[in-house]
Short mmCIF file of C-alpha atoms in Angstrom, two decimals:
data_model
loop_
_atom_site.label_atom_id
_atom_site.label_comp_id
_atom_site.label_asym_id
_atom_site.label_seq_id
_atom_site.Cartn_x
_atom_site.Cartn_y
_atom_site.Cartn_z
CA UNK R 17 70.29 114.02 4.28
CA UNK R 18 69.64 111.96 7.42
CA UNK R 19 72.67 111.12 9.55
CA UNK R 20 73.47 108.48 12.15
CA UNK R 21 76.76 108.55 14.07
CA UNK R 22 78.69 106.50 16.63
CA UNK R 23 82.23 106.15 17.97
CA UNK R 24 84.36 103.04 17.72
CA UNK R 25 87.70 102.57 19.41
CA UNK R 26 88.19 98.86 20.04
CA UNK R 27 88.33 97.71 16.42
CA UNK R 28 89.08 99.41 13.09
CA UNK R 29 85.95 97.99 11.44
CA UNK R 30 83.49 100.65 10.24
CA UNK R 31 80.15 98.94 9.54
CA UNK R 32 77.22 100.19 7.51
CA UNK R 33 73.95 98.26 7.89
CA UNK R 34 70.57 98.98 6.34
CA UNK R 35 67.31 97.10 6.17
CA UNK R 36 66.30 98.86 2.99
CA UNK R 37 66.92 98.14 -0.66
CA UNK R 38 70.07 100.04 -1.50
CA UNK R 39 70.67 101.33 -5.00
CA UNK R 40 74.01 103.05 -4.37
CA UNK R 41 76.50 103.02 -1.51
CA UNK R 42 79.87 104.59 -0.76
CA UNK R 43 82.37 104.94 2.09
CA UNK R 44 84.25 108.19 2.61
CA UNK R 45 87.03 109.24 4.96
CA UNK R 46 86.66 112.97 5.39
CA UNK R 47 86.33 114.11 1.76
CA UNK R 48 88.14 111.12 0.24
CA UNK R 49 86.16 108.28 -1.30
CA UNK R 50 87.33 104.87 -0.05
CA UNK R 51 84.83 102.61 -1.81
CA UNK R 52 82.07 103.34 -4.27
CA UNK R 53 79.95 100.27 -4.43
CA UNK R 54 82.43 97.41 -4.74
CA UNK R 55 84.98 99.58 -6.51
CA UNK R 56 87.98 100.51 -4.39
CA UNK R 57 89.07 104.10 -4.82
CA UNK R 58 91.76 104.33 -2.13
CA UNK R 59 95.29 103.13 -2.92
CA UNK R 60 95.87 102.14 0.71
CA UNK R 61 96.34 98.33 0.70
CA UNK R 62 95.32 98.13 4.36
CA UNK R 63 91.71 99.06 3.58
CA UNK R 64 89.61 96.13 2.37
CA UNK R 65 85.96 95.37 1.78
CA UNK R 66 84.43 92.61 3.91
CA UNK R 67 82.75 90.06 1.67
CA UNK R 68 81.49 87.49 4.16
CA UNK R 69 78.80 89.76 5.60
CA UNK R 70 75.04 89.89 5.37
CA UNK R 71 73.46 91.30 2.27
CA UNK R 72 72.34 94.34 4.24
CA UNK R 73 75.84 95.05 5.61
CA UNK R 74 78.36 97.11 3.73
CA UNK R 75 81.57 97.20 5.81
CA UNK R 76 85.23 97.97 5.34
CA UNK R 77 88.17 96.89 7.46
CA UNK R 78 91.43 98.72 8.14
CA UNK R 79 94.45 96.54 8.80
CA UNK R 80 97.34 97.59 11.03
CA UNK R 81 95.54 100.73 12.10
CA UNK R 82 97.59 103.74 13.21
CA UNK R 83 96.85 107.22 14.53
CA UNK R 84 96.62 108.65 11.02
CA UNK R 85 93.50 106.56 10.44
CA UNK R 86 91.64 108.35 13.22
CA UNK R 87 88.71 110.53 12.29
CA UNK R 88 85.22 110.46 10.78
CA UNK R 89 84.14 107.79 8.30
CA UNK R 90 80.86 108.30 6.44
CA UNK R 91 78.78 105.66 4.74
CA UNK R 92 76.33 107.16 2.24
CA UNK R 93 73.57 105.03 0.78
CA UNK R 94 70.76 105.72 -1.65
CA UNK R 95 67.50 104.21 -0.47
CA UNK R 96 64.66 104.69 -2.89
CA UNK R 97 66.67 107.51 -4.41
CA UNK R 98 66.90 109.20 -1.02
CA UNK R 99 70.36 109.68 0.57
CA UNK R 100 71.06 108.31 4.05
CA UNK R 101 74.32 109.06 5.80
CA UNK R 102 75.85 106.89 8.53
CA UNK R 103 78.78 108.44 10.37
CA UNK R 104 81.41 106.54 12.36
CA UNK R 105 84.12 108.31 14.34
CA UNK R 106 87.19 106.09 14.58
CA UNK R 107 89.22 106.68 17.75
CA UNK R 108 92.65 105.08 17.71
CA UNK R 109 94.01 104.08 21.11
CA UNK R 110 97.75 103.73 21.58
CA UNK R 111 99.26 101.99 24.62
CA UNK R 112 101.22 104.20 26.99
CA UNK R 113 104.95 104.20 26.31
CA UNK R 114 107.68 106.00 28.21
CA UNK R 115 109.68 107.94 25.63
CA UNK R 116 112.25 109.60 27.88
CA UNK R 117 113.29 109.10 31.49
CA UNK R 118 116.08 110.46 33.65
CA UNK R 119 119.31 108.49 33.82
CA UNK R 120 120.62 107.09 37.09
CA UNK R 121 122.11 109.89 39.16
CA UNK R 122 124.54 110.32 42.07
CA UNK R 123 124.39 113.52 44.13
CA UNK R 124 125.71 114.82 47.43
CA UNK R 125 123.43 115.01 50.44
CA UNK R 126 121.65 118.37 50.56
CA UNK R 127 121.50 118.81 46.78
CA UNK R 128 118.36 119.57 44.77
CA UNK R 129 117.38 117.15 42.00
CA UNK R 130 114.67 116.86 39.35
CA UNK R 131 113.60 113.52 37.88
CA UNK R 132 111.82 113.39 34.51
CA UNK R 133 109.54 110.82 32.92
CA UNK R 134 107.91 111.65 29.56
CA UNK R 135 105.35 109.32 28.02
CA UNK R 136 103.21 109.13 24.90
CA UNK R 137 99.95 107.34 24.19
CA UNK R 138 96.29 107.84 23.31
CA UNK R 139 94.52 108.73 25.50
CA UNK R 140 97.21 110.72 27.29
CA UNK R 141 98.86 108.55 29.95
CA UNK R 142 98.83 109.23 33.67
CA UNK R 143 102.32 109.19 35.17
CA UNK R 144 102.94 108.05 38.74
CA UNK R 145 106.19 108.12 40.73
CA UNK R 146 106.93 105.61 43.47
CA UNK R 147 109.93 105.27 45.78
CA UNK R 148 111.15 101.85 46.87
CA UNK R 149 111.33 101.78 50.66
CA UNK R 150 112.15 99.10 53.20
CA UNK R 151 111.24 95.46 52.60
CA UNK R 152 110.60 95.89 48.90
CA UNK R 153 107.54 98.12 49.33
CA UNK R 154 106.84 101.04 46.99
CA UNK R 155 105.57 104.35 48.35
CA UNK R 156 103.57 106.62 46.04
CA UNK R 157 105.17 110.04 46.21
CA UNK R 158 104.04 112.07 43.17
CA UNK R 159 101.94 112.28 40.02
CA UNK R 160 103.18 114.00 36.88
CA UNK R 161 106.09 114.08 34.47
CA UNK R 162 108.52 115.70 36.89
CA UNK R 163 109.43 115.17 40.52
CA UNK R 164 111.54 117.70 42.40
CA UNK R 165 113.45 116.87 45.58
CA UNK R 166 115.02 119.72 47.53
CA UNK R 167 117.82 119.23 50.06
CA UNK R 168 117.87 115.48 49.44
CA UNK R 169 118.76 113.21 52.36
CA UNK R 170 120.36 109.79 52.45
CA UNK R 171 116.97 108.32 53.36
CA UNK R 172 115.68 109.50 49.97
CA UNK R 173 118.23 107.48 48.03
CA UNK R 174 117.22 104.31 46.22
CA UNK R 175 115.08 103.27 43.27
CA UNK R 176 112.40 105.60 41.91
CA UNK R 177 109.79 103.94 39.70
CA UNK R 178 107.95 105.81 36.95
CA UNK R 179 104.83 104.17 35.51
CA UNK R 180 102.75 105.44 32.58
CA UNK R 181 99.22 104.12 32.20
CA UNK R 182 96.23 104.95 30.00
CA UNK R 183 94.25 101.71 30.53
CA UNK R 184 94.82 100.57 26.94
CA UNK R 185 97.35 97.94 27.98
CA UNK R 186 99.63 97.16 30.92
CA UNK R 187 101.50 100.21 32.29
CA UNK R 188 104.96 100.98 30.95
CA UNK R 189 107.43 101.09 33.84
CA UNK R 190 110.97 102.47 34.11
CA UNK R 191 113.24 102.97 37.11
CA UNK R 192 115.81 105.57 38.11
CA UNK R 193 118.50 104.82 40.70
CA UNK R 194 119.30 107.81 42.92
CA UNK R 195 122.53 107.53 44.92
CA UNK R 196 123.05 110.06 47.71
CA UNK R 197 126.63 110.57 48.85
CA UNK R 198 127.15 111.40 52.52
CA UNK R 199 130.03 111.40 55.03
CA UNK R 200 130.59 108.42 57.33
CA UNK R 201 128.94 108.03 60.70
CA UNK R 202 129.62 105.27 63.20
CA UNK R 203 126.90 102.65 63.54
CA UNK R 204 128.61 100.38 66.03
CA UNK R 205 131.90 100.45 67.92
CA UNK R 206 132.15 98.35 71.07
CA UNK R 207 134.99 97.83 73.45
CA UNK R 208 135.84 94.22 74.21
CA UNK R 209 137.85 92.15 76.63
CA UNK R 210 140.29 89.31 75.96
CA UNK R 211 142.71 87.39 78.22
CA UNK R 212 146.45 87.38 77.55
CA UNK R 213 147.35 84.67 75.06
CA UNK R 214 143.88 84.54 73.55
CA UNK R 215 142.35 85.99 70.41
CA UNK R 216 140.80 89.43 70.64
CA UNK R 217 138.70 91.34 68.12
CA UNK R 218 137.73 95.00 68.01
CA UNK R 219 134.90 95.84 65.61
CA UNK R 220 133.91 99.11 63.99
CA UNK R 221 130.92 99.64 61.69
CA UNK R 222 130.17 102.80 59.72
CA UNK R 223 127.52 103.90 57.24
CA UNK R 224 128.72 106.04 54.33
CA UNK R 225 128.36 106.64 50.60
CA UNK R 226 130.70 106.01 48.93
CA UNK R 227 131.49 103.10 51.24
CA UNK R 228 134.00 104.18 53.87
CA UNK R 229 137.64 103.20 54.09
CA UNK R 230 138.92 102.36 57.57
CA UNK R 231 142.09 103.20 59.45
CA UNK R 232 143.11 101.94 62.90
CA UNK R 233 145.28 103.77 65.41
CA UNK R 234 146.68 103.09 68.87
CA UNK R 235 147.27 106.45 70.45
CA UNK R 236 148.87 108.41 67.56
CA UNK R 237 150.38 105.40 65.82
CA UNK R 238 148.62 104.00 62.79
CA UNK R 239 148.32 100.23 62.64
CA UNK R 240 148.89 98.28 59.45
CA UNK R 241 147.72 94.85 58.45
CA UNK R 242 150.12 92.05 59.39
CA UNK R 243 152.38 94.19 61.62
CA UNK R 244 152.78 93.88 65.40
CA UNK R 245 150.68 90.73 65.49
CA UNK R 246 147.45 92.33 64.29
CA UNK R 247 145.30 91.80 61.23
CA UNK R 248 142.86 94.30 59.75
CA UNK R 249 139.82 92.74 58.11
CA UNK R 250 137.51 95.13 56.25
CA UNK R 251 134.40 94.08 54.38
CA UNK R 252 131.71 96.51 53.29
CA UNK R 253 130.77 98.84 56.12
CA UNK R 254 132.55 96.83 58.83
CA UNK R 255 136.20 96.66 59.86
CA UNK R 256 137.82 94.37 62.44
CA UNK R 257 141.13 94.66 64.25
CA UNK R 258 142.16 91.10 65.09
CA UNK R 259 144.73 90.18 67.77
CA UNK R 260 145.76 86.53 67.37
CA UNK R 261 147.71 86.40 70.63
CA UNK R 262 146.80 89.18 73.04
CA UNK R 263 149.63 90.53 75.21
CA UNK R 264 149.68 93.07 78.04
CA UNK R 265 151.03 95.66 75.60
CA UNK R 266 147.94 95.26 73.44
CA UNK R 267 145.58 96.54 76.11
CA UNK R 268 144.52 100.14 75.80
CA UNK R 269 142.63 102.63 73.71
CA UNK R 270 142.27 102.26 69.93
CA UNK R 271 140.76 104.64 67.42
CA UNK R 272 138.74 103.54 64.40
CA UNK R 273 138.66 106.16 61.64
CA UNK R 274 136.06 105.89 58.84
CA UNK R 275 136.58 108.16 55.86
CA UNK R 276 135.41 108.78 52.30
CA UNK R 277 135.38 111.65 49.82
CA UNK R 278 132.60 113.36 51.79
CA UNK R 279 134.36 113.46 55.15
CA UNK R 280 135.51 111.36 58.09
CA UNK R 281 134.60 110.37 61.63
CA UNK R 282 136.15 108.26 64.39
CA UNK R 283 135.34 106.23 67.46
CA UNK R 284 137.38 105.22 70.49
CA UNK R 285 137.41 101.51 71.30
CA UNK R 286 139.13 99.79 74.22
CA UNK R 287 140.75 96.38 74.41
CA UNK R 288 140.84 95.39 78.08
CA UNK R 289 141.86 92.39 80.11
CA UNK R 290 140.01 90.15 82.57
CA UNK R 291 138.85 91.95 85.70
CA UNK R 292 139.11 95.41 84.21
CA UNK R 293 136.27 97.72 85.18
CA UNK R 294 134.73 98.83 81.86
CA UNK R 295 132.31 101.74 82.00
CA UNK R 296 129.71 102.77 79.47
CA UNK R 297 131.85 105.65 78.27
CA UNK R 298 134.38 103.16 76.87
CA UNK R 299 137.10 104.44 79.19
CA UNK R 300 139.64 101.90 80.33
CA UNK R 301 139.59 101.38 84.11
CA UNK R 302 142.16 99.46 86.07
CA UNK R 303 141.44 96.12 87.70
CA UNK R 304 141.71 95.92 91.52
CA UNK R 305 145.04 94.06 91.17
CA UNK R 306 146.44 96.68 88.83
CA UNK R 307 145.17 99.43 91.14
CA UNK R 308 147.02 97.89 94.13
CA UNK R 309 150.22 97.74 92.08
CA UNK R 310 149.81 101.37 91.08
CA UNK R 311 149.32 102.45 94.72
CA UNK R 312 152.35 100.46 95.83
CA UNK R 313 154.54 102.06 93.17
CA UNK R 314 153.22 105.50 94.10
CA UNK R 315 153.90 105.02 97.83
CA UNK R 316 157.41 103.74 97.16
CA UNK R 317 158.03 106.84 95.13
CA UNK R 318 156.90 109.05 97.98
CA UNK R 319 159.15 107.30 100.52
CA UNK R 320 162.17 108.14 98.37
CA UNK R 321 161.60 111.80 99.18
#
């Protein structure tokens, strides 16, 4: 028996064409007869004979094809009482689909994590992992179902994108949000000057996850919102200590404390008056006028002895 074979994957339409006078013809799927002549043997309603074809074409069509239809299809014809076999191998392609992916996760800095992305499809999909970095850009970091991150840092937090692709259709994409908890650290804390009777503002900014709470102190005394003429305004990672009417008693050293469940940190900030010498170490220095007053008081004290 002569045989001819080919593979089809784009359409479930096995075709059997001959230029000879055919006395008998049949389509088989493996060992099962689908059609014998024009008589349908299969009970599958999805398999139909194509009627609007050339006289030399004997074709069947499979509707709503699925993976179970994959395999060899054989068209056998009798030409001048000699059998001729035409073999078609049907390959069913299935778009890539992500079947299981890790849920969003929150971990402490320094932890080890594993992210999972499982996909199905025919042919087998390729899985790529990308990490969203600054300005909306994605950085390719790994290929495969799993990605392992050891001793994770806060810079590795963010959105991780898993894409599964087998070139059958558009890639299937899922995302995993990774939150990394870490203790606060001060981003910005600047001393500032304000004249008596004017408004003064001390600012403190801290990065932390979870977002930090703020506390303000003058020396060892904690300050509260609305007391002693000050207002505490906290929004996100920034806190402000607002003096609506600065007095001499307000000048001095203040401490901003940023804290969350991971830890705490603090910064020293100075509110100083006009003419005060303010060094880069945020230490409060006396103005020349205040220095003269201090010397006078000191000398008077010495003369008493």
